[in-house]
Coordinates of C-alpha atoms in Angstrom, one line a residue:
Chain A
X738 CA -68.0 52.4 56.2
X739 CA -69.4 54.6 58.9
X740 CA -68.1 58.0 60.3
X741 CA -67.0 56.8 63.7
X742 CA -63.3 56.3 64.3
X743 CA -62.3 53.0 65.9
X744 CA -60.5 53.0 69.3
X745 CA -57.7 50.5 68.5
X746 CA -56.9 51.2 64.9
X747 CA -56.5 54.3 62.8
X748 CA -59.5 54.0 60.6
X749 CA -63.3 54.4 60.6
X750 CA -65.5 51.4 61.6
X751 CA -67.5 49.4 59.2
X752 CA -71.2 48.3 59.6
X753 CA -70.4 44.8 60.7
X754 CA -68.1 46.0 63.4
X755 CA -70.7 48.6 64.6
X756 CA -73.4 46.0 64.6
X757 CA -71.3 43.5 66.5
X758 CA -70.4 46.2 69.1
X759 CA -74.1 47.0 69.6
X760 CA -75.0 43.3 70.0
X761 CA -72.2 42.9 72.6
X762 CA -73.3 46.0 74.4
X763 CA -76.9 44.7 74.7
X764 CA -75.6 41.5 76.3
X765 CA -73.4 43.4 78.8
X766 CA -75.5 46.5 79.5
X767 CA -79.1 45.1 79.4
X768 CA -79.2 45.2 83.2
X769 CA -79.1 49.0 83.1
X770 CA -82.4 49.2 81.2
X771 CA -85.1 51.0 83.2
X772 CA -87.6 48.4 82.2
X773 CA -86.9 44.6 82.0
X774 CA -86.0 43.6 78.5
X775 CA -85.5 40.4 76.6
X776 CA -81.8 40.4 75.7
X777 CA -82.1 38.1 72.7
X778 CA -85.0 40.0 71.1
X779 CA -83.1 43.3 71.6
X780 CA -80.0 41.8 69.9
X781 CA -82.3 40.9 66.9
X782 CA -83.5 44.5 66.8
X783 CA -80.0 46.0 66.6
X784 CA -78.9 43.5 64.0
X785 CA -81.8 43.9 61.7
X786 CA -81.8 47.7 62.1
X787 CA -78.3 47.9 60.9
X788 CA -78.9 45.7 57.8
X789 CA -81.2 48.4 56.5
X790 CA -78.6 51.1 57.2
X791 CA -76.0 49.1 55.3
X792 CA -78.4 48.9 52.3
X793 CA -79.6 52.5 52.5
X794 CA -76.2 54.0 53.2
X795 CA -75.0 55.4 56.5
X796 CA -76.6 58.7 57.5
X797 CA -74.1 60.6 59.7
X798 CA -75.9 61.8 62.8
X799 CA -74.6 65.4 62.5
X800 CA -75.4 65.7 58.8
X801 CA -78.8 67.4 58.7
X802 CA -78.9 67.4 54.9
X803 CA -78.4 63.7 54.7
X804 CA -81.1 63.3 57.4
X805 CA -83.8 64.9 55.3
X806 CA -84.5 61.8 53.1
X807 CA -83.2 59.3 55.6
X808 CA -86.5 57.7 56.4
X809 CA -87.5 57.6 52.8
X810 CA -84.3 55.9 51.7
X811 CA -84.5 53.4 54.5
X812 CA -88.1 52.5 53.8
X813 CA -87.1 51.7 50.2
X814 CA -84.0 49.8 51.3
X815 CA -86.0 47.8 53.8
X816 CA -88.5 46.8 51.1
X817 CA -85.9 45.7 48.7
X818 CA -83.7 44.0 51.3
X819 CA -86.3 41.9 53.0
X820 CA -87.9 41.0 49.6
X821 CA -84.7 38.9 49.1
X822 CA -85.9 36.5 51.8
X823 CA -88.7 33.9 51.7
X824 CA -92.1 35.5 52.7
X825 CA -92.3 34.3 56.3
X826 CA -88.8 35.5 57.0
X827 CA -89.3 38.8 55.2
X828 CA -92.4 39.5 57.4
X829 CA -90.5 38.6 60.5
X830 CA -87.5 40.8 59.8
X831 CA -89.7 43.7 58.6
X832 CA -91.6 43.4 61.9
X833 CA -88.3 43.7 63.8
X834 CA -87.3 46.7 61.8
X835 CA -90.7 48.4 62.3
X836 CA -90.4 47.7 66.0
X837 CA -87.0 49.3 66.2
X838 CA -88.2 52.4 64.3
X839 CA -91.4 52.9 66.3
X840 CA -89.7 52.6 69.7
X841 CA -92.8 51.6 71.5
X842 CA -91.4 48.5 73.2
X843 CA -88.7 48.7 76.0
X844 CA -86.5 46.4 73.8
X845 CA -86.7 48.9 70.9
X846 CA -85.9 51.9 73.2
X847 CA -82.9 50.0 74.5
X848 CA -81.7 49.0 71.1
X849 CA -82.0 52.7 70.0
X850 CA -80.1 53.8 73.1
X851 CA -77.2 51.4 72.2
X852 CA -77.1 52.8 68.7
X853 CA -76.6 56.3 70.1
X854 CA -74.4 55.3 73.0
X855 CA -71.8 53.3 71.0
X856 CA -70.6 56.2 68.7
X857 CA -70.5 58.4 71.8
X858 CA -68.1 56.0 73.4
X859 CA -66.0 55.9 70.2
X860 CA -65.9 59.6 69.9
X861 CA -64.9 60.0 73.6
X862 CA -62.1 57.4 73.1
X863 CA -61.0 59.2 69.9
X864 CA -60.9 62.5 71.8
X865 CA -63.5 64.1 69.5
X866 CA -64.2 62.0 66.4
X867 CA -67.4 63.2 64.7
X868 CA -68.0 65.7 67.6
X869 CA -65.5 67.8 65.6
X870 CA -67.8 68.0 62.6
X871 CA -67.8 71.7 61.6
X872 CA -70.8 73.6 63.0
X873 CA -71.5 70.9 65.7
X874 CA -71.6 72.0 69.3
X875 CA -71.7 70.0 72.6
X876 CA -75.3 71.0 72.9
X877 CA -76.0 69.4 69.5
X878 CA -74.4 66.3 70.8
X879 CA -76.6 66.4 73.9
X880 CA -79.8 66.9 71.9
X881 CA -79.0 63.9 69.6
X882 CA -78.1 61.6 72.4
X883 CA -80.9 62.4 74.9
X884 CA -82.9 59.5 73.5
X885 CA -80.6 57.2 75.5
X886 CA -82.4 58.5 78.6
X887 CA -85.7 57.0 77.3
X888 CA -84.2 53.6 77.9
X889 CA -81.8 54.0 80.8
X890 CA -81.3 56.9 83.3
X891 CA -78.0 55.4 84.4
X892 CA -76.5 55.1 80.9
X893 CA -77.7 58.5 79.9
X894 CA -76.2 60.0 83.1
X895 CA -72.9 58.3 82.1
X896 CA -73.2 59.5 78.5
X897 CA -73.9 63.1 79.6
X898 CA -70.7 63.0 81.8
X899 CA -68.6 62.0 78.8
X900 CA -70.2 64.7 76.6
X901 CA -69.5 67.2 79.4
X902 CA -65.9 66.1 79.7
X903 CA -65.5 66.3 75.9
X904 CA -66.7 69.9 76.0
X905 CA -64.4 70.8 78.9
X906 CA -61.4 69.3 77.1
X907 CA -62.2 71.0 73.8
X908 CA -63.1 67.8 72.0
X909 CA -66.3 69.3 70.9
X910 CA -67.2 73.0 70.3
X911 CA -68.3 74.7 73.5
X912 CA -71.9 75.6 73.3
X913 CA -71.3 78.9 75.1
X914 CA -69.0 80.0 72.2
X915 CA -72.1 80.2 70.0
X916 CA -73.0 83.7 68.9
Chain B
X1488 CA -57.7 39.1 61.9
X1489 CA -58.9 35.6 60.9
X1490 CA -57.9 33.3 58.1
X1491 CA -61.1 33.4 56.0
X1492 CA -61.2 35.7 53.0
X1493 CA -64.2 38.0 52.8
X1494 CA -66.6 37.7 49.8
X1495 CA -66.9 41.4 48.9
X1496 CA -63.4 42.8 49.5
X1497 CA -59.9 41.5 48.9
X1498 CA -58.9 41.0 52.5
X1499 CA -59.3 38.5 55.4
X1500 CA -62.2 39.1 57.8
X1501 CA -61.7 40.3 61.4
X1502 CA -63.3 38.9 64.5
X1503 CA -66.0 41.6 64.8
X1504 CA -67.1 40.9 61.2
X1505 CA -67.1 37.1 61.8
X1506 CA -69.0 37.4 65.0
X1507 CA -71.6 39.7 63.4
X1508 CA -72.0 37.3 60.6
X1509 CA -72.6 34.4 63.0
X1510 CA -75.2 36.3 64.9
X1511 CA -77.0 37.3 61.7
X1512 CA -76.9 33.6 60.5
X1513 CA -78.5 32.5 63.8
X1514 CA -81.3 35.0 63.3
X1515 CA -81.9 33.8 59.7
X1516 CA -81.1 30.1 59.9
X1517 CA -82.5 29.1 63.3
X1518 CA -85.5 27.5 61.7
X1519 CA -83.3 24.9 60.2
X1520 CA -82.2 23.6 63.6
X1521 CA -83.3 20.0 64.1
X1522 CA -84.4 20.9 67.6
X1523 CA -86.2 24.1 68.7
X1524 CA -83.8 26.7 69.9
X1525 CA -84.0 30.1 71.6
X1526 CA -82.6 32.5 69.0
X1527 CA -81.5 35.2 71.5
X1528 CA -79.7 32.7 73.7
X1529 CA -77.9 31.2 70.7
X1530 CA -76.8 34.7 69.6
X1531 CA -75.4 35.3 73.1
X1532 CA -73.4 32.0 72.8
X1533 CA -71.8 32.9 69.5
X1534 CA -70.9 36.4 70.7
X1535 CA -69.3 35.3 73.9
X1536 CA -67.5 32.4 72.3
X1537 CA -65.8 34.7 69.8
X1538 CA -64.7 37.1 72.6
X1539 CA -62.5 34.4 74.0
X1540 CA -61.1 33.6 70.6
X1541 CA -60.2 37.3 70.1
X1542 CA -58.4 37.2 73.4
X1543 CA -56.7 33.8 72.9
X1544 CA -55.8 34.4 69.3
X1545 CA -57.4 32.8 66.3
X1546 CA -56.7 29.1 65.8
X1547 CA -56.9 28.2 62.1
X1548 CA -59.1 25.1 61.6
X1549 CA -56.6 23.3 59.4
X1550 CA -53.5 24.1 61.5
X1551 CA -53.1 21.0 63.7
X1552 CA -50.1 22.4 65.5
X1553 CA -52.0 25.5 66.6
X1554 CA -54.8 23.2 67.7
X1555 CA -52.7 21.3 70.2
X1556 CA -52.8 24.0 73.0
X1557 CA -56.0 25.7 71.8
X1558 CA -58.2 24.6 74.7
X1559 CA -55.5 25.5 77.2
X1560 CA -55.0 29.0 75.7
X1561 CA -58.7 29.6 75.6
X1562 CA -59.3 28.6 79.2
X1563 CA -56.6 31.0 80.3
X1564 CA -58.0 33.8 78.1
X1565 CA -61.5 33.2 79.3
X1566 CA -60.3 33.5 82.9
X1567 CA -58.5 36.8 82.3
X1568 CA -61.2 38.2 80.1
X1569 CA -64.2 37.6 82.2
X1570 CA -62.3 38.7 85.3
X1571 CA -62.5 42.2 83.8
X1572 CA -66.2 42.3 84.5
X1573 CA -68.1 42.6 87.8
X1574 CA -68.6 39.2 89.5
X1575 CA -72.2 38.6 88.5
X1576 CA -71.5 39.3 84.8
X1577 CA -68.2 37.4 84.9
X1578 CA -70.2 34.3 86.1
X1579 CA -72.9 34.8 83.5
X1580 CA -70.5 35.1 80.5
X1581 CA -68.4 32.3 81.8
X1582 CA -71.5 30.1 81.9
X1583 CA -72.3 31.0 78.3
X1584 CA -68.8 30.2 77.2
X1585 CA -68.8 26.8 79.0
X1586 CA -72.2 26.0 77.5
X1587 CA -70.8 26.7 74.0
X1588 CA -67.8 24.6 74.6
X1589 CA -69.7 21.6 76.1
X1590 CA -72.2 21.5 73.3
X1591 CA -74.8 19.7 75.4
X1592 CA -77.7 22.1 74.7
X1593 CA -79.4 22.4 71.3
X1594 CA -78.5 26.2 71.3
X1595 CA -74.8 25.4 71.8
X1596 CA -74.8 22.8 69.0
X1597 CA -76.4 25.3 66.7
X1598 CA -74.0 28.0 67.7
X1599 CA -71.1 25.6 66.9
X1600 CA -72.6 24.7 63.6
X1601 CA -72.8 28.4 62.6
X1602 CA -69.1 28.8 63.6
X1603 CA -68.2 26.0 61.2
X1604 CA -70.7 26.8 58.4
X1605 CA -69.7 30.5 58.1
X1606 CA -66.1 29.9 56.9
X1607 CA -67.3 27.1 54.7
X1608 CA -69.6 29.7 52.9
X1609 CA -66.7 32.2 52.7
X1610 CA -64.3 29.6 51.3
X1611 CA -66.9 28.5 48.7
X1612 CA -67.5 32.1 47.6
X1613 CA -63.7 32.7 47.4
X1614 CA -63.3 29.5 45.3
X1615 CA -61.1 27.9 47.8
X1616 CA -59.8 30.2 50.5
X1617 CA -58.4 28.2 53.4
X1618 CA -59.4 24.9 51.7
X1619 CA -56.2 25.5 49.7
X1620 CA -54.0 25.3 52.8
X1621 CA -51.1 22.9 51.9
X1622 CA -51.8 19.3 52.9
X1623 CA -55.5 19.8 53.4
X1624 CA -57.9 17.6 51.3
X1625 CA -61.6 17.7 50.7
X1626 CA -62.0 14.8 53.2
X1627 CA -60.2 16.9 55.9
X1628 CA -62.8 19.6 55.2
X1629 CA -65.6 17.1 55.5
X1630 CA -64.2 15.8 58.8
X1631 CA -63.9 19.2 60.4
X1632 CA -67.3 20.4 59.2
X1633 CA -69.3 17.2 60.1
X1634 CA -70.2 18.8 63.4
X1635 CA -72.7 21.0 61.6
X1636 CA -74.8 17.8 61.2
X1637 CA -75.2 17.5 65.0
X1638 CA -77.4 20.7 64.9
X1639 CA -79.0 20.5 61.5
X1640 CA -79.3 17.8 58.8
X1641 CA -80.5 20.3 56.2
X1642 CA -77.6 22.7 56.7
X1643 CA -75.0 19.9 56.8
X1644 CA -76.5 18.5 53.6
X1645 CA -76.1 21.9 52.0
X1646 CA -72.6 22.3 53.4
X1647 CA -71.6 18.9 52.1
X1648 CA -72.8 19.8 48.6
X1649 CA -70.6 22.9 48.6
X1650 CA -67.6 20.9 49.8
X1651 CA -68.3 18.3 47.0
X1652 CA -68.5 21.1 44.5
X1653 CA -65.3 22.6 45.8
X1654 CA -63.5 19.3 45.3
X1655 CA -64.9 18.8 41.8
X1656 CA -63.9 22.3 40.7
X1657 CA -60.4 21.9 42.2
X1658 CA -60.9 24.5 44.9
X1659 CA -59.7 21.9 47.4
X1660 CA -57.3 19.0 47.0
X1661 CA -59.2 15.9 45.8
X1662 CA -59.1 13.2 48.5
X1663 CA -58.6 10.5 45.9
X1664 CA -55.3 12.1 44.8
X1665 CA -53.8 11.1 48.2
X1666 CA -51.1 8.5 48.0

């Protein structure tokens, strides 16, 4: 289970649902990538990336403590997970995971952007969601989501509007209220 | 919600979970296709195909009554669903859906095979699942699943072994017990 609340039912989403949503978003939103991307390859990147998160456990975006050993936990998980596969497939999936993590290719940057944009949409539809995590401000949300702009100016502009609206409506803690 | 029971939790699967599972199976099992296939394109086919099923309602494979108007319901659903998108995207997704339905390309045949293989795996892991639908025999299962062989001899051979095992173990109704 992840932290994000779903839009249509009163529960949090699970990893399969999240992963499906990302894949679907790649198919629909690829045209907004600032650089041309291979849709199929980008879908593979989001699918494989999430496998490792399922195995390593979800790391809530606004939980700095859980973030400390995230990379370490995920590297171990990736090693164990891909070792379940025949060697050639293990190498292929590991290469996809590394590509996502390194964010050097346009496909990896877009995959990462979808992974950050999707919870933003869910939080907006839930009128807050994990934006209401204690101690989190709208500026924290902006900081964590800015990576969307590395893949798509249009989508980051849209995302920023939703964060702004969330702050105005009180769905996240106004940054100006900070001491 | 679909009919298939999940392997790890005591409930039926939902469409997002099913769709994610199919996409993942394409990434892992594409190498068993009898003809070379484009993995990304095949993933797009399974994702878009399932969108229409979500909208039209799930048609259980062993429910002949529900199957009667399935095509009609899905054509209407596809029309309404894709009309929500801008024209260029509507055309693109409709073309993907038509390709899946027509099963002329190797990618469409493999996508269809995954859609039939995945519930077979779930039923086998659940020691019966929807194989236990009243009136359904192991031969009915074989008939509905044979389409897997149009995409992959290896996967259909494996699928047939699991159906055979299910019949032997009493997870489906033995075909020889028919009057």
